């Protein structure tokens, strides 16, 4: 016996306070006796060690969640991921980053200018955003592939905000509004990243993201078609369906811009198709075709800029078709961004959509390419990177920027090695800002619209992907189409809100309506090829539950609603004993649904223990009025009485006050149903110490006191494991090491025998020497095994897996069922139907 320490002064004061306040510290002891430590274990003191599981405490939880000094240093160290790899930078990495950085730079310059027009800004602001995005991101990046800069969807939202504010505050310059929006969004995202709440993006499903991207791409493409055709006279920012109708209505008004736009768009697709065909036709030149394909946007813009110069050089006053015009050189709008209450109030209603777009585009793209290229991103750190980029970018005139799908894909395929490639891209953009503005003057607006349409076309979810969604989850496909339709017939913002809200609603519905399953026992056997494992006549394994054995017991739903073969007859566990599995977590939203179904099913399959519990008609409850006057009560004698319930909690990680209280109420309800007996509750597969504490606090995990001799009729079954025995991990490791040593010695002896056989006829025969060596080595090996303590049966020690103070908490369903049956049979209350041996 272990002597307990005498309570300290603090404990005595706490007990006195509890007594004064009426708090029952020992209310969880259901036996009314001393705390249970062993029970009637089948193991003696000499063969098993006592283990009493300690409850987790609040102080322990506080210690776990309180950051240590080392943790704080690690936190700040992780805020700058580049220090993890910059010291190992080498020439090979530099070459890969140079190629990728220059390639992306050639793409981001025309795209950045095109997206600036979507944001209702001058084209140079797209270059400013492109420069600051790639320049800052690599300091804080956990993804080597992501390229931050202007994107189509965010630019469209910025453009909508600029147009809206221009109607109410015409004196506010558009770039001031865009820069203020970038700062506020950046601050919000930076704060979310600092407190490490990057997990919030996990609430946005893939169906919602796909719907948002598809609807936005259709919206943007439809809005750019009028510019590509040279049409005007209607609002291209209206709902997508209206823009499409008006585009068709104004087709007779097409101008020469259509020639510059349609041919540019066709050329972009023709070049891409030709390069893809060439890569398939000549696999050894795939890299060359990839880079040529990547540079198609630059080539088309330069070609049409040259055509525009040839056409427009003598028509500066009245251009034949719309061109960009003068683009200032350098950072003409650098300075501290203007932020005040008036500006913030003007776009406050658009802040949620803006933040969501910045987050889901970037995080979704980063995660996707991380999985493809075998690395893991930190969403919280990525939020810090996005936040700082948008906080600092406006000082050079940038507007909101996030990860770009098209440029990230190009960067990944170009062979980028580290995030430092962003610095090289920044140099390319910087050269464009200072060296190329005169060239930008002649870029046709219709050709830029063609570039935008071509870029966003890749964001549309292909039909095959939608079909795969349907195969996986038809309900989410409905959500997908709902989001796309709302985007087309309303706006991008409403489409975002619709998909996210519906996805969350479906998640909550699934949680609330989670349905448990009643399980039965099936004996299965593993088959290899056309024969049983361990041989067809392995009778010893028929009663084994060893996972390494070919024969074992499993538990399947009685209704076969898991897809198992309905021809298999699932055995009920035992008359009056039910195994109930929670299919998902057990919390307050779904506790009622779980337990209502469980109780209703139990009532249908059992009978009341005492049918004469209500001697008078007036004593019966209104919802159980019984038979009509003059008729005998229906006893359902063919049904068993309720004995025990086994809960499979393998999918439950946390519980709460409400869910546990519901279970207490059901326990009391079923105790009245089974009176004068009590229902025994066994809890299996609990994988959280706080969950154990919660259930133990509610009185679960202990035997039910039914009378003075109740404990004498209680027989617990515990799961034990060997320490130091032949089946222990240490013994298995030593056995493997001994076998390797034996093989090594045999190989050495054989080599020595062959060497001696070459020395002459008087040498020992190789065959004789080999046999002698092997025999000697085998004897040494056997001797080693005999000396090893790992294989000595006398050193075996058996210990319980779970605490003896909670005998009705079980490690698995088999041990829970064994314990329940033992107690039922020991009480002598079995109905006599289906009573058999313990499950193996």
Coordinates of N, CA and C in Angstrom, one line a residue, residues 270-391:
X270 N -4.1 30.2 -79.6 CA -3.5 29.5 -80.6 C -2.0 29.1 -80.2
X271 N -1.3 30.1 -79.6 CA 0.0 29.9 -79.1 C 0.1 28.9 -78.0
X272 N -0.9 29.0 -77.1 CA -0.9 28.0 -76.0 C -1.2 26.6 -76.5
X273 N -2.1 26.5 -77.4 CA -2.4 25.1 -78.0 C -1.2 24.6 -78.7
X274 N -0.6 25.4 -79.5 CA 0.6 25.0 -80.3 C 1.7 24.5 -79.4
X275 N 2.0 25.3 -78.3 CA 3.1 24.9 -77.4 C 2.7 23.6 -76.7
X276 N 1.5 23.5 -76.2 CA 1.1 22.3 -75.5 C 1.2 21.0 -76.5
X277 N 0.8 21.2 -77.7 CA 1.0 20.1 -78.7 C 2.5 19.8 -78.9
X278 N 3.3 20.8 -79.0 CA 4.7 20.6 -79.2 C 5.3 19.9 -78.0
X279 N 4.9 20.2 -76.8 CA 5.4 19.5 -75.6 C 5.1 18.1 -75.6
X280 N 3.8 17.8 -76.1 CA 3.4 16.3 -76.1 C 4.1 15.6 -77.3
X281 N 4.3 16.3 -78.4 CA 4.9 15.7 -79.6 C 6.4 15.5 -79.4
X282 N 7.1 16.4 -78.7 CA 8.5 16.3 -78.5 C 8.8 16.4 -77.0
X283 N 8.7 15.3 -76.3 CA 8.8 15.4 -74.8 C 10.2 15.9 -74.4
X284 N 11.2 15.6 -75.2 CA 12.6 16.0 -74.8 C 12.8 17.5 -74.8
X285 N 11.9 18.2 -75.5 CA 12.0 19.7 -75.6 C 10.8 20.4 -74.8
X286 N 10.3 19.6 -73.8 CA 9.1 20.1 -73.1 C 9.5 21.4 -72.4
X287 N 10.7 21.5 -71.8 CA 11.0 22.7 -71.1 C 11.1 24.0 -72.0
X288 N 11.6 23.8 -73.2 CA 11.6 24.9 -74.2 C 10.2 25.3 -74.5
X289 N 9.3 24.4 -74.8 CA 7.9 24.7 -75.1 C 7.2 25.4 -74.0
X290 N 7.6 25.0 -72.7 CA 7.0 25.6 -71.6 C 7.4 27.1 -71.5
X291 N 8.6 27.4 -71.7 CA 9.0 28.8 -71.6 C 8.5 29.7 -72.7
X292 N 8.4 29.1 -73.9 CA 7.8 29.8 -75.0 C 6.3 30.0 -74.7
X293 N 5.6 29.1 -74.1 CA 4.2 29.2 -73.8 C 4.0 30.3 -72.7
X294 N 4.9 30.3 -71.8 CA 4.8 31.3 -70.7 C 5.0 32.7 -71.2
X295 N 5.8 32.9 -72.2 CA 6.1 34.3 -72.7 C 5.1 34.7 -73.8
X296 N 4.0 33.9 -74.0 CA 3.0 34.3 -75.0 C 2.3 35.6 -74.8
X297 N 2.1 35.9 -73.5 CA 1.4 37.2 -73.2 C 2.4 38.4 -73.5
X298 N 3.6 38.3 -73.2 CA 4.6 39.3 -73.5 C 4.7 39.5 -75.0
X299 N 4.8 38.3 -75.7 CA 4.9 38.4 -77.2 C 3.7 39.1 -77.8
X300 N 2.5 38.7 -77.4 CA 1.3 39.3 -78.0 C 1.2 40.8 -77.7
X301 N 1.5 41.2 -76.4 CA 1.5 42.6 -76.1 C 2.5 43.4 -76.9
X302 N 3.7 42.9 -77.0 CA 4.7 43.6 -77.8 C 4.3 43.7 -79.3
X303 N 3.7 42.6 -79.8 CA 3.3 42.6 -81.2 C 2.2 43.6 -81.4
X304 N 1.2 43.6 -80.6 CA 0.1 44.6 -80.8 C 0.5 46.0 -80.4
X305 N 1.5 46.2 -79.6 CA 2.0 47.5 -79.3 C 2.7 48.0 -80.5
X306 N 3.5 47.2 -81.2 CA 4.2 47.6 -82.4 C 3.1 47.9 -83.5
X307 N 2.1 47.1 -83.7 CA 1.1 47.4 -84.6 C 0.4 48.7 -84.3
X308 N 0.1 48.9 -83.0 CA -0.5 50.2 -82.6 C 0.4 51.4 -82.9
X309 N 1.7 51.2 -82.7 CA 2.6 52.3 -83.0 C 2.6 52.7 -84.4
X310 N 2.6 51.6 -85.3 CA 2.5 51.9 -86.7 C 1.3 52.6 -87.2
X311 N 0.1 52.2 -86.5 CA -1.1 52.8 -86.9 C -1.3 54.2 -86.3
X312 N -0.9 54.4 -85.0 CA -1.3 55.6 -84.3 C -0.2 56.7 -84.3
X313 N 1.0 56.4 -84.9 CA 2.0 57.4 -84.8 C 1.7 58.8 -85.4
X314 N 0.7 58.7 -86.3 CA 0.3 60.0 -86.9 C -1.1 60.4 -86.5
X315 N -1.6 59.7 -85.4 CA -3.0 60.1 -85.0 C -3.0 60.3 -83.5
X316 N -2.0 61.0 -82.9 CA -2.0 61.3 -81.5 C -3.2 62.0 -81.0
X317 N -3.6 63.0 -81.8 CA -4.8 63.8 -81.3 C -6.1 63.0 -81.3
X318 N -6.3 62.1 -82.3 CA -7.5 61.3 -82.3 C -7.1 59.9 -82.7
X319 N -6.8 59.0 -81.7 CA -6.4 57.7 -82.0 C -7.5 56.9 -82.7
X320 N -7.0 56.0 -83.6 CA -8.0 55.1 -84.3 C -8.7 54.2 -83.4
X321 N -8.0 53.7 -82.4 CA -8.6 52.8 -81.4 C -8.0 53.2 -80.1
X322 N -8.6 52.8 -79.0 CA -8.2 53.2 -77.7 C -6.9 52.6 -77.2
X323 N -6.0 53.5 -76.7 CA -4.7 53.0 -76.2 C -4.5 53.6 -74.8
X324 N -3.5 53.0 -74.1 CA -3.3 53.4 -72.7 C -2.9 54.9 -72.6
X325 N -2.1 55.4 -73.4 CA -1.7 56.8 -73.3 C -0.5 56.9 -72.4
X326 N -0.3 58.1 -71.9 CA 0.9 58.4 -71.1 C 1.0 57.6 -69.8
X327 N 2.1 57.0 -69.5 CA 2.3 56.2 -68.3 C 3.5 56.9 -67.6
X328 N 3.4 57.5 -66.4 CA 4.5 58.2 -65.8 C 5.6 57.2 -65.4
X329 N 6.8 57.8 -65.5 CA 8.0 57.0 -65.1 C 8.3 57.0 -63.6
X330 N 8.6 55.9 -63.0 CA 9.0 55.9 -61.6 C 7.8 55.9 -60.7
X331 N 8.1 56.1 -59.4 CA 7.0 56.0 -58.4 C 6.5 57.5 -58.1
X332 N 5.5 57.9 -58.9 CA 5.0 59.2 -58.9 C 4.0 59.4 -57.7
X333 N 3.5 58.3 -57.2 CA 2.5 58.5 -56.1 C 2.9 57.9 -54.8
X334 N 4.2 57.9 -54.6 CA 4.7 57.4 -53.3 C 4.5 58.4 -52.2
X335 N 4.3 57.9 -51.0 CA 4.0 58.8 -49.8 C 3.1 58.0 -48.9
X336 N 2.9 58.6 -47.7 CA 2.0 58.0 -46.7 C 0.6 58.0 -47.2
X337 N -0.1 56.9 -47.1 CA -1.5 56.8 -47.6 C -2.4 57.6 -46.7
X338 N -3.4 58.1 -47.3 CA -4.4 58.9 -46.6 C -5.5 58.0 -46.0
X339 N -5.6 58.1 -44.7 CA -6.7 57.2 -44.1 C -7.4 58.1 -43.1
X340 N -8.7 58.2 -43.2 CA -9.5 58.9 -42.2 C -10.9 58.2 -42.1
X341 N -11.6 58.7 -41.2 CA -12.9 58.0 -40.9 C -13.9 58.1 -42.1
X342 N -13.8 59.2 -42.8 CA -14.7 59.3 -44.0 C -14.4 58.2 -45.0
X343 N -13.1 58.0 -45.3 CA -12.8 57.0 -46.3 C -13.1 55.6 -45.8
X344 N -12.8 55.3 -44.5 CA -13.1 54.0 -44.0 C -14.6 53.7 -44.0
X345 N -15.4 54.8 -43.6 CA -16.9 54.6 -43.6 C -17.4 54.3 -45.0
X346 N -16.7 54.9 -46.0 CA -17.2 54.7 -47.4 C -17.1 53.3 -47.9
X347 N -16.0 52.6 -47.5 CA -15.9 51.2 -48.0 C -16.0 50.2 -46.9
X348 N -16.6 50.5 -45.7 CA -16.7 49.6 -44.6 C -17.5 48.4 -44.9
X349 N -18.6 48.6 -45.7 CA -19.5 47.5 -46.0 C -18.8 46.5 -47.0
X350 N -17.7 46.9 -47.6 CA -17.0 46.0 -48.6 C -15.8 45.3 -47.9
X351 N -15.6 45.7 -46.7 CA -14.4 45.1 -46.0 C -14.4 43.6 -45.8
X352 N -15.6 43.0 -45.4 CA -15.6 41.5 -45.2 C -15.3 40.8 -46.5
X353 N -15.9 41.2 -47.6 CA -15.6 40.6 -48.9 C -14.2 40.8 -49.3
X354 N -13.6 41.9 -49.1 CA -12.2 42.2 -49.5 C -11.3 41.3 -48.7
X355 N -11.5 41.2 -47.4 CA -10.6 40.4 -46.6 C -10.7 38.9 -47.0
X356 N -12.0 38.5 -47.2 CA -12.2 37.1 -47.6 C -11.5 36.7 -48.9
X357 N -11.6 37.6 -49.9 CA -11.0 37.4 -51.2 C -9.5 37.3 -51.0
X358 N -8.9 38.3 -50.3 CA -7.4 38.2 -50.1 C -7.0 36.9 -49.4
X359 N -7.8 36.4 -48.5 CA -7.4 35.2 -47.8 C -7.5 34.0 -48.6
X360 N -8.8 33.8 -49.1 CA -9.0 32.5 -49.7 C -8.2 32.3 -51.0
X361 N -8.0 33.3 -51.8 CA -7.2 33.2 -53.0 C -5.8 32.8 -52.6
X362 N -5.2 33.5 -51.7 CA -3.8 33.2 -51.3 C -3.6 31.9 -50.6
X363 N -4.4 31.6 -49.6 CA -4.2 30.4 -48.8 C -4.5 29.2 -49.6
X364 N -5.6 29.2 -50.4 CA -6.0 28.1 -51.2 C -4.9 27.7 -52.2
X365 N -4.4 28.8 -52.9 CA -3.3 28.5 -53.9 C -2.1 28.0 -53.2
X366 N -1.7 28.6 -52.1 CA -0.5 28.2 -51.4 C -0.6 26.8 -50.9
X367 N -1.7 26.4 -50.4 CA -1.9 25.0 -49.9 C -1.8 24.0 -51.1
X368 N -2.5 24.4 -52.2 CA -2.5 23.5 -53.3 C -1.1 23.3 -53.9
X369 N -0.3 24.3 -54.1 CA 1.0 24.1 -54.6 C 2.0 23.5 -53.6
X370 N 1.7 23.7 -52.3 CA 2.5 23.1 -51.3 C 2.4 21.6 -51.3
X371 N 1.1 21.1 -51.5 CA 0.9 19.6 -51.7 C 1.6 19.1 -52.9
X372 N 1.4 19.8 -54.0 CA 2.0 19.4 -55.3 C 3.5 19.3 -55.2
X373 N 4.2 20.2 -54.5 CA 5.6 20.3 -54.5 C 6.2 19.8 -53.1
X374 N 5.4 19.1 -52.3 CA 5.8 18.4 -51.2 C 6.4 19.3 -50.1
X375 N 5.7 20.3 -49.7 CA 6.0 21.1 -48.5 C 4.8 21.6 -47.9
X376 N 4.9 22.1 -46.7 CA 3.7 22.5 -45.9 C 3.8 24.0 -45.6
X377 N 2.7 24.7 -45.9 CA 2.7 26.1 -45.6 C 2.1 26.3 -44.2
X378 N 2.4 27.5 -43.6 CA 1.8 27.9 -42.3 C 0.8 29.0 -42.6
X379 N -0.5 28.7 -42.6 CA -1.5 29.7 -43.0 C -1.4 31.0 -42.2
X380 N -1.1 30.9 -40.9 CA -0.9 32.1 -40.1 C 0.2 33.0 -40.5
X381 N 1.3 32.3 -40.9 CA 2.5 33.1 -41.3 C 2.2 33.7 -42.7
X382 N 1.5 33.0 -43.5 CA 1.1 33.5 -44.8 C 0.2 34.8 -44.7
X383 N -0.6 34.8 -43.6 CA -1.5 35.9 -43.3 C -0.6 37.1 -42.9
X384 N 0.5 36.8 -42.2 CA 1.4 37.9 -41.8 C 2.0 38.5 -43.1
X385 N 2.4 37.6 -44.0 CA 3.0 38.0 -45.2 C 2.1 38.9 -46.1
X386 N 0.8 38.5 -46.2 CA -0.2 39.3 -46.9 C -0.4 40.6 -46.2
X387 N -0.5 40.5 -44.9 CA -0.8 41.7 -44.1 C 0.3 42.8 -44.3
X388 N 1.6 42.4 -44.1 CA 2.7 43.3 -44.2 C 2.8 43.9 -45.7
X389 N 2.6 43.0 -46.6 CA 2.6 43.5 -48.0 C 1.6 44.6 -48.3
X390 N 0.4 44.4 -47.8 CA -0.7 45.4 -48.0 C -0.5 46.6 -47.1
X391 N 0.2 46.4 -46.0 CA 0.4 47.6 -45.1 C 1.5 48.5 -45.6

